[in-house]
């Protein structure tokens, strides 16, 4: 795989590959993503193939500015504007009725589209250089842990893309928060880099609850996801000699002491999973974090990574 430091020249080269229908791995502030020109259905189709991802699981369209965002949706309701002003660019994705020109392959045939404006300067520069939106899922194989460093990228993905732009470690470390904004109040479909509390503060109203079976609103919300190869078990305490990560554990070759701050914890979680998984162990233990709202995204990812395989 060709890993290249992100520079003006390599960003221009990446945009050139994308314009020709090629795929490029790009850094974002959340996780690394595998990018295709969202206006080219054949390129987007290859993203699904390379990831081994089912076609009905839609992709997030990444834009560089509000003008580009407005070309992808049927309209922006007035109450959504404050969310855009506050969190874009940033780790928030909003789902809105789609513009007719968004290809069906991007949205999995849904009448809605998920849009996000990444905060990473490299991601923004690539989109600006291409002058078109990008479809960018996380750059992991389906059901595996998302990469937060270039070195995490699976060789199958690395070999299938024209280049991997290396932008260093991702600062947020978990995926964006996906919010269904097709009705008011909006609902969180996937917790992530922007907390529920931050969104509620901007809207001045509590977020709606997902209806029972509402997981189907976000077809990507498979219960098992983000999983390492090893079996991940959530425990109260890591016993001496075990492989795992937690707040109390003594740091060692196969143990990691995690930050007590949920934002710092999220930033290192996937790196810790990738590193411990590298050792090829059968079981990784994770000490259960506090059950408070600030930990919602971390709990979601730990739960999905620990779901036994079907
Ligand atoms: O942080 C992120 O969002 C990363 C980086 C690379 O930007 N991208 C990412 O994409 O996590 P992906 O494809 O791994 O996850 C997209 C999620 C899935 O859960 C999918 O079901 C949901 O967004 N989604 C996409 N379009 C949707 C739609 N129209 N309605 C509901 N959910 C949608
Ligand atoms: Mg993903």
CSV table of C-alpha atoms and ligand atoms in Angstrom, one decimal:
chain,number,residue,atom,x,y,z
A,1,UNK,CA,0.0,0.0,0.0
A,2,UNK,CA,1.2,3.5,-0.8
A,3,UNK,CA,1.1,5.7,2.4
A,4,UNK,CA,2.0,9.3,1.6
A,5,UNK,CA,2.3,12.2,4.0
A,6,UNK,CA,-0.4,14.8,3.3
A,7,UNK,CA,1.2,17.8,1.5
A,8,UNK,CA,-0.2,20.3,-1.0
A,9,UNK,CA,1.2,18.1,-3.8
A,10,UNK,CA,-0.1,14.8,-2.5
A,11,UNK,CA,-3.6,16.3,-1.8
A,12,UNK,CA,-3.7,17.5,-5.4
A,13,UNK,CA,-2.7,14.1,-6.6
A,14,UNK,CA,-5.4,12.5,-4.4
A,15,UNK,CA,-8.0,14.8,-5.9
A,16,UNK,CA,-6.8,13.8,-9.4
A,17,UNK,CA,-7.3,10.1,-8.6
A,18,UNK,CA,-10.7,10.8,-7.2
A,19,UNK,CA,-11.7,12.8,-10.3
A,20,UNK,CA,-10.7,9.8,-12.4
A,21,UNK,CA,-13.0,7.5,-10.4
A,22,UNK,CA,-10.2,6.1,-8.1
A,23,UNK,CA,-10.4,5.6,-4.3
A,24,UNK,CA,-8.2,7.3,-1.7
A,25,UNK,CA,-7.9,6.8,2.0
A,26,UNK,CA,-8.1,10.1,3.8
A,27,UNK,CA,-7.7,11.2,7.4
A,28,UNK,CA,-10.7,12.9,9.2
A,29,UNK,CA,-10.8,14.2,12.7
A,30,UNK,CA,-13.0,11.1,13.7
A,31,UNK,CA,-11.5,8.1,11.9
A,32,UNK,CA,-9.7,7.4,8.5
A,33,UNK,CA,-12.1,7.0,5.6
A,34,UNK,CA,-12.1,5.4,2.2
A,35,UNK,CA,-13.2,8.1,-0.2
A,36,UNK,CA,-14.8,8.1,-3.6
A,37,UNK,CA,-16.3,11.0,-5.7
A,38,UNK,CA,-19.9,10.9,-4.5
A,39,UNK,CA,-21.1,11.9,-8.0
A,40,UNK,CA,-19.6,8.8,-9.6
A,41,UNK,CA,-21.8,5.7,-9.0
A,42,UNK,CA,-19.1,3.3,-10.3
A,43,UNK,CA,-16.5,4.7,-7.9
A,44,UNK,CA,-18.9,4.5,-5.0
A,45,UNK,CA,-19.8,0.9,-5.9
A,46,UNK,CA,-16.1,0.0,-5.6
A,47,UNK,CA,-16.1,1.4,-2.0
A,48,UNK,CA,-18.8,-1.1,-1.0
A,49,UNK,CA,-16.8,-4.0,-2.7
A,50,UNK,CA,-13.5,-3.0,-1.1
A,51,UNK,CA,-15.0,-2.8,2.4
A,52,UNK,CA,-17.1,-6.0,1.9
A,53,UNK,CA,-20.1,-3.9,2.9
A,54,UNK,CA,-23.7,-4.7,2.1
A,55,UNK,CA,-25.2,-2.3,-0.5
A,56,UNK,CA,-28.2,-1.2,1.6
A,57,UNK,CA,-25.9,0.3,4.2
A,58,UNK,CA,-25.7,4.0,3.0
A,59,UNK,CA,-22.6,6.2,3.0
A,60,UNK,CA,-22.1,9.7,4.5
A,61,UNK,CA,-21.6,12.5,1.9
A,62,UNK,CA,-18.7,14.7,3.0
A,63,UNK,CA,-18.8,18.4,2.0
A,64,UNK,CA,-16.3,21.3,2.3
A,65,UNK,CA,-18.8,24.1,3.0
A,66,UNK,CA,-22.5,24.9,3.5
A,67,UNK,CA,-23.0,25.8,-0.2
A,68,UNK,CA,-21.9,22.2,-1.1
A,69,UNK,CA,-24.1,20.8,1.6
A,70,UNK,CA,-27.1,22.5,0.2
A,71,UNK,CA,-26.5,20.9,-3.2
A,72,UNK,CA,-26.9,17.4,-1.6
A,73,UNK,CA,-30.2,17.9,0.4
A,74,UNK,CA,-33.7,18.8,-0.7
A,75,UNK,CA,-33.6,21.7,1.8
A,76,UNK,CA,-32.3,22.7,5.2
A,77,UNK,CA,-35.1,23.3,7.8
A,78,UNK,CA,-34.6,26.5,9.8
A,79,UNK,CA,-34.1,24.7,13.1
A,80,UNK,CA,-31.2,22.7,11.6
A,81,UNK,CA,-29.2,25.9,10.8
A,82,UNK,CA,-27.9,26.4,14.4
A,83,UNK,CA,-26.6,22.8,14.4
A,84,UNK,CA,-24.8,23.5,11.2
A,85,UNK,CA,-23.4,26.8,12.5
A,86,UNK,CA,-22.2,25.2,15.8
A,87,UNK,CA,-21.0,21.8,14.7
A,88,UNK,CA,-19.9,22.0,11.0
A,89,UNK,CA,-17.1,21.5,10.4
A,90,UNK,CA,-17.0,18.9,13.1
A,91,UNK,CA,-18.0,15.3,14.1
A,92,UNK,CA,-21.8,15.7,13.4
A,93,UNK,CA,-23.7,14.1,10.5
A,94,UNK,CA,-27.2,15.1,9.7
A,95,UNK,CA,-29.7,13.0,7.8
A,96,UNK,CA,-32.1,15.0,5.6
A,97,UNK,CA,-34.3,14.4,2.5
A,98,UNK,CA,-31.9,14.0,-0.4
A,99,UNK,CA,-31.4,16.1,-3.5
A,100,UNK,CA,-32.4,14.3,-6.7
A,101,UNK,CA,-28.9,14.3,-8.0
A,102,UNK,CA,-27.4,12.2,-5.1
A,103,UNK,CA,-26.9,8.8,-6.6
A,104,UNK,CA,-29.0,5.9,-5.2
A,105,UNK,CA,-25.8,3.8,-4.6
A,106,UNK,CA,-24.7,6.5,-2.0
A,107,UNK,CA,-28.0,6.4,0.0
A,108,UNK,CA,-28.7,2.7,-0.4
A,109,UNK,CA,-31.9,3.7,-2.3
A,110,UNK,CA,-33.2,5.7,0.7
A,111,UNK,CA,-35.0,9.0,0.1
A,112,UNK,CA,-32.6,10.6,2.7
A,113,UNK,CA,-28.9,11.5,2.6
A,114,UNK,CA,-26.4,11.7,5.5
A,115,UNK,CA,-24.1,14.7,5.2
A,116,UNK,CA,-21.1,15.8,7.2
A,117,UNK,CA,-18.5,18.5,7.0
A,118,UNK,CA,-15.2,17.1,8.4
A,119,UNK,CA,-13.0,19.3,10.6
A,120,UNK,CA,-9.7,17.8,9.4
A,121,UNK,CA,-7.8,20.3,7.2
A,122,UNK,CA,-6.6,17.4,4.9
A,123,UNK,CA,-10.1,16.1,4.3
A,124,UNK,CA,-11.4,19.6,3.6
A,125,UNK,CA,-8.6,20.3,1.2
A,126,UNK,CA,-9.2,17.1,-0.8
A,127,UNK,CA,-12.9,17.9,-1.1
A,128,UNK,CA,-12.1,21.6,-2.1
A,129,UNK,CA,-9.5,20.4,-4.6
A,130,UNK,CA,-12.0,18.0,-6.2
A,131,UNK,CA,-14.8,20.6,-6.0
A,132,UNK,CA,-17.2,17.8,-5.5
A,133,UNK,CA,-18.6,15.9,-2.4
A,134,UNK,CA,-17.0,12.7,-1.3
A,135,UNK,CA,-18.7,9.5,-0.1
A,136,UNK,CA,-16.5,8.4,2.8
A,137,UNK,CA,-17.2,5.4,5.1
A,138,UNK,CA,-14.7,4.4,7.7
A,139,UNK,CA,-11.6,2.7,6.1
A,140,UNK,CA,-12.1,-0.6,7.8
A,141,UNK,CA,-13.3,-3.9,6.4
A,142,UNK,CA,-17.0,-4.5,7.3
A,143,UNK,CA,-17.5,-5.3,11.0
A,144,UNK,CA,-13.9,-4.5,11.9
A,145,UNK,CA,-12.4,-1.7,14.0
A,146,UNK,CA,-12.1,1.6,12.3
A,147,UNK,CA,-8.6,3.0,11.7
A,148,UNK,CA,-7.5,6.1,13.7
A,149,UNK,CA,-3.9,5.9,12.4
A,150,UNK,CA,-2.5,5.1,8.9
A,151,UNK,CA,-0.8,2.1,10.3
A,152,UNK,CA,-4.1,0.5,11.3
A,153,UNK,CA,-5.3,0.3,7.7
A,154,UNK,CA,-6.0,-3.3,6.6
A,155,UNK,CA,-3.7,-4.3,3.7
A,156,UNK,CA,-6.7,-5.4,1.6
A,157,UNK,CA,-8.0,-1.9,1.7
A,158,UNK,CA,-4.6,-0.3,1.4
A,159,UNK,CA,-3.9,-2.3,-1.8
A,160,UNK,CA,-7.3,-1.4,-3.3
A,161,UNK,CA,-6.8,2.3,-3.2
A,162,UNK,CA,-4.6,4.6,-5.2
A,163,UNK,CA,-3.0,6.1,-2.1
A,164,UNK,CA,-3.4,6.5,1.7
A,165,UNK,CA,-3.0,10.1,2.7
A,166,UNK,CA,-1.3,10.1,6.2
A,167,UNK,CA,-2.6,13.0,8.4
A,168,UNK,CA,-1.4,11.6,11.7
A,169,UNK,CA,-3.6,10.2,14.5
A,170,UNK,CA,-7.3,11.2,14.4
A,171,UNK,CA,-8.1,13.6,17.3
A,172,UNK,CA,-11.7,12.5,18.1
A,173,UNK,CA,-11.1,8.8,17.6
A,174,UNK,CA,-14.7,7.6,17.2
A,175,UNK,CA,-17.1,8.2,14.3
A,176,UNK,CA,-19.4,11.2,13.9
A,177,UNK,CA,-22.7,11.5,15.7
A,178,UNK,CA,-25.5,10.6,13.2
A,179,UNK,CA,-28.7,12.6,13.8
A,180,UNK,CA,-31.9,12.0,12.0
A,181,UNK,CA,-33.1,15.6,11.2
A,182,UNK,CA,-36.0,14.6,8.9
A,183,UNK,CA,-38.4,15.5,11.8
A,184,UNK,CA,-38.3,17.6,14.9
A,185,UNK,CA,-37.1,16.9,17.5
A,186,UNK,CA,-34.2,15.1,15.9
A,187,UNK,CA,-33.0,11.6,17.0
A,188,UNK,CA,-29.5,10.3,17.5
A,189,UNK,CA,-29.1,7.3,15.2
A,190,UNK,CA,-25.4,6.8,16.2
A,191,UNK,CA,-23.8,8.4,19.2
A,192,UNK,CA,-20.3,9.8,18.4
A,193,UNK,CA,-17.9,12.8,18.6
A,194,UNK,CA,-20.6,15.4,19.5
A,195,UNK,CA,-22.5,14.4,22.7
A,196,UNK,CA,-26.3,14.4,23.0
A,197,UNK,CA,-25.9,17.1,25.7
A,198,UNK,CA,-24.1,19.4,23.3
A,199,UNK,CA,-26.8,19.1,20.7
A,200,UNK,CA,-29.6,19.6,23.2
A,201,UNK,CA,-27.9,22.7,24.4
A,202,UNK,CA,-27.9,24.2,20.9
A,203,UNK,CA,-31.5,23.2,20.2
A,204,UNK,CA,-32.8,24.1,23.6
A,205,UNK,CA,-34.9,21.0,23.6
A,206,UNK,CA,-34.4,17.3,24.5
A,207,UNK,CA,-33.7,15.0,21.5
A,208,UNK,CA,-36.4,12.5,20.5
A,209,UNK,CA,-36.1,8.8,21.3
A,210,UNK,CA,-35.5,6.2,18.7
A,211,UNK,CA,-38.8,4.2,18.1
A,212,UNK,CA,-38.6,0.5,19.0
A,213,UNK,CA,-36.9,-1.2,16.0
A,214,UNK,CA,-35.7,2.3,15.0
A,215,UNK,CA,-32.3,0.9,14.4
A,216,UNK,CA,-33.5,0.3,10.9
A,217,UNK,CA,-33.5,4.1,10.3
A,218,UNK,CA,-29.8,3.8,10.3
A,219,UNK,CA,-29.2,0.6,8.4
A,220,UNK,CA,-25.5,0.6,9.5
A,221,UNK,CA,-26.5,0.1,13.1
A,222,UNK,CA,-25.7,-3.6,13.1
A,223,UNK,CA,-25.5,-4.7,16.7
A,224,UNK,CA,-22.0,-6.3,16.2
A,225,UNK,CA,-19.6,-3.8,14.6
A,226,UNK,CA,-16.2,-2.3,15.3
A,227,UNK,CA,-15.1,-5.6,16.5
A,228,UNK,CA,-11.5,-6.7,17.1
A,229,UNK,CA,-10.5,-10.3,16.1
A,230,UNK,CA,-10.1,-11.2,19.7
A,231,UNK,CA,-13.2,-11.7,21.9
A,232,UNK,CA,-13.8,-8.4,23.9
A,233,UNK,CA,-15.3,-8.8,27.3
A,234,UNK,CA,-16.6,-6.0,29.5
A,235,UNK,CA,-15.6,-6.6,33.2
A,236,UNK,CA,-15.6,-4.8,36.5
A,237,UNK,CA,-11.9,-5.3,37.0
A,238,UNK,CA,-9.0,-6.6,35.0
A,239,UNK,CA,-7.3,-9.5,36.9
A,240,UNK,CA,-3.5,-9.6,37.1
A,241,UNK,CA,-2.0,-11.3,34.0
A,242,UNK,CA,-5.0,-10.7,31.7
A,243,UNK,CA,-4.8,-8.8,28.4
A,244,UNK,CA,-7.0,-5.6,28.6
A,245,UNK,CA,-7.5,-2.0,29.3
A,246,UNK,CA,-9.1,0.0,32.1
A,247,UNK,CA,-8.7,2.7,34.7
A,248,UNK,CA,-7.1,0.8,37.5
A,249,UNK,CA,-4.9,-1.6,35.6
A,250,UNK,CA,-1.1,-1.5,35.9
A,251,UNK,CA,0.3,-0.5,32.5
A,252,UNK,CA,2.3,-3.2,30.8
A,253,UNK,CA,3.0,-4.9,27.5
A,254,UNK,CA,-0.5,-6.3,27.2
A,255,UNK,CA,-2.4,-3.8,29.5
A,256,UNK,CA,-3.3,-0.2,28.9
A,257,UNK,CA,-4.3,2.4,31.6
A,258,UNK,CA,-7.1,4.4,30.0
A,259,UNK,CA,-7.8,8.1,30.6
A,260,UNK,CA,-10.7,8.9,33.0
A,261,UNK,CA,-11.9,11.7,30.7
A,262,UNK,CA,-14.4,10.3,28.1
A,263,UNK,CA,-13.1,12.5,25.3
A,264,UNK,CA,-9.5,11.4,25.8
A,265,UNK,CA,-10.7,7.8,26.3
A,266,UNK,CA,-12.5,7.8,22.9
A,267,UNK,CA,-9.5,9.3,21.2
A,268,UNK,CA,-7.3,6.3,22.1
A,269,UNK,CA,-9.9,3.5,22.1
A,270,UNK,CA,-9.5,2.1,18.6
A,271,UNK,CA,-5.7,2.5,18.8
A,272,UNK,CA,-5.7,0.4,22.0
A,273,UNK,CA,-8.0,-2.2,20.3
A,274,UNK,CA,-5.8,-2.4,17.2
A,275,UNK,CA,-2.7,-2.7,19.3
A,276,UNK,CA,-3.9,-5.4,21.7
A,277,UNK,CA,-5.5,-7.3,18.8
A,278,UNK,CA,-2.1,-7.3,17.0
A,279,UNK,CA,-0.8,-9.7,19.6
A,280,UNK,CA,-3.3,-12.3,18.4
A,281,UNK,CA,-4.7,-13.0,21.8
A,282,UNK,CA,-8.1,-14.8,22.2
A,283,UNK,CA,-9.6,-12.5,24.8
A,284,UNK,CA,-9.3,-8.8,25.5
A,285,UNK,CA,-10.9,-7.5,28.7
A,286,UNK,CA,-12.2,-3.9,29.1
A,287,UNK,CA,-13.1,-2.4,32.4
A,288,UNK,CA,-16.6,-1.0,32.1
A,289,UNK,CA,-16.6,2.9,32.1
A,290,UNK,CA,-19.0,5.0,34.1
A,291,UNK,CA,-22.7,4.9,33.1
A,292,UNK,CA,-23.0,8.6,32.5
A,293,UNK,CA,-24.2,10.5,29.3
A,294,UNK,CA,-20.7,11.7,28.5
A,295,UNK,CA,-19.7,8.1,28.0
A,296,UNK,CA,-22.5,7.2,25.5
A,297,UNK,CA,-20.4,7.0,22.4
A,298,UNK,CA,-17.7,4.9,24.2
A,299,UNK,CA,-20.3,2.5,25.6
A,300,UNK,CA,-21.9,2.1,22.2
A,301,UNK,CA,-18.6,1.1,20.6
A,302,UNK,CA,-17.6,-1.2,23.5
A,303,UNK,CA,-21.0,-2.9,23.3
A,304,UNK,CA,-20.7,-3.3,19.5
A,305,UNK,CA,-17.1,-4.6,19.7
A,306,UNK,CA,-18.0,-7.1,22.4
A,307,UNK,CA,-21.2,-8.5,20.8
A,308,UNK,CA,-20.5,-12.2,20.2
A,309,UNK,CA,-20.3,-13.0,16.5
A,310,UNK,CA,-23.5,-14.5,15.0
B,1,LIG,O1,-17.0,9.9,11.4
B,1,LIG,C1,-17.5,9.4,10.4
B,1,LIG,O2,-18.7,9.6,10.2
B,1,LIG,C2,-16.7,8.5,9.5
B,1,LIG,C3,-15.6,9.4,8.8
B,1,LIG,C4,-14.8,8.6,7.8
B,1,LIG,O3,-16.2,10.6,8.3
B,1,LIG,N1,-17.5,7.9,8.6
B,1,LIG,C5,-18.3,6.8,8.9
B,1,LIG,O4,-19.0,6.3,7.8
B,1,LIG,O5,-18.4,6.4,10.1
B,1,LIG,P1,-19.7,4.8,7.9
B,1,LIG,O6,-20.1,4.5,6.5
B,1,LIG,O7,-18.7,3.9,8.6
B,1,LIG,O8,-21.0,5.0,8.8
B,1,LIG,C6,-22.1,5.8,8.3
B,1,LIG,C7,-23.3,5.6,9.2
B,1,LIG,C8,-23.9,4.2,9.1
B,1,LIG,O9,-24.3,3.8,10.4
B,1,LIG,C9,-25.1,4.5,8.2
B,1,LIG,O10,-26.1,3.5,8.3
B,1,LIG,C10,-25.5,5.9,8.6
B,1,LIG,O11,-24.3,6.6,8.8
B,1,LIG,N2,-26.2,6.5,7.5
B,1,LIG,C11,-25.7,6.9,6.3
B,1,LIG,N3,-26.7,7.4,5.5
B,1,LIG,C12,-27.9,7.3,6.2
B,1,LIG,C13,-29.2,7.7,6.0
B,1,LIG,N4,-29.6,8.2,4.8
B,1,LIG,N5,-30.1,7.5,7.0
B,1,LIG,C14,-29.7,6.9,8.1
B,1,LIG,N6,-28.5,6.6,8.4
B,1,LIG,C15,-27.5,6.8,7.5
B,2,LIG,MG1,-18.0,2.4,9.8
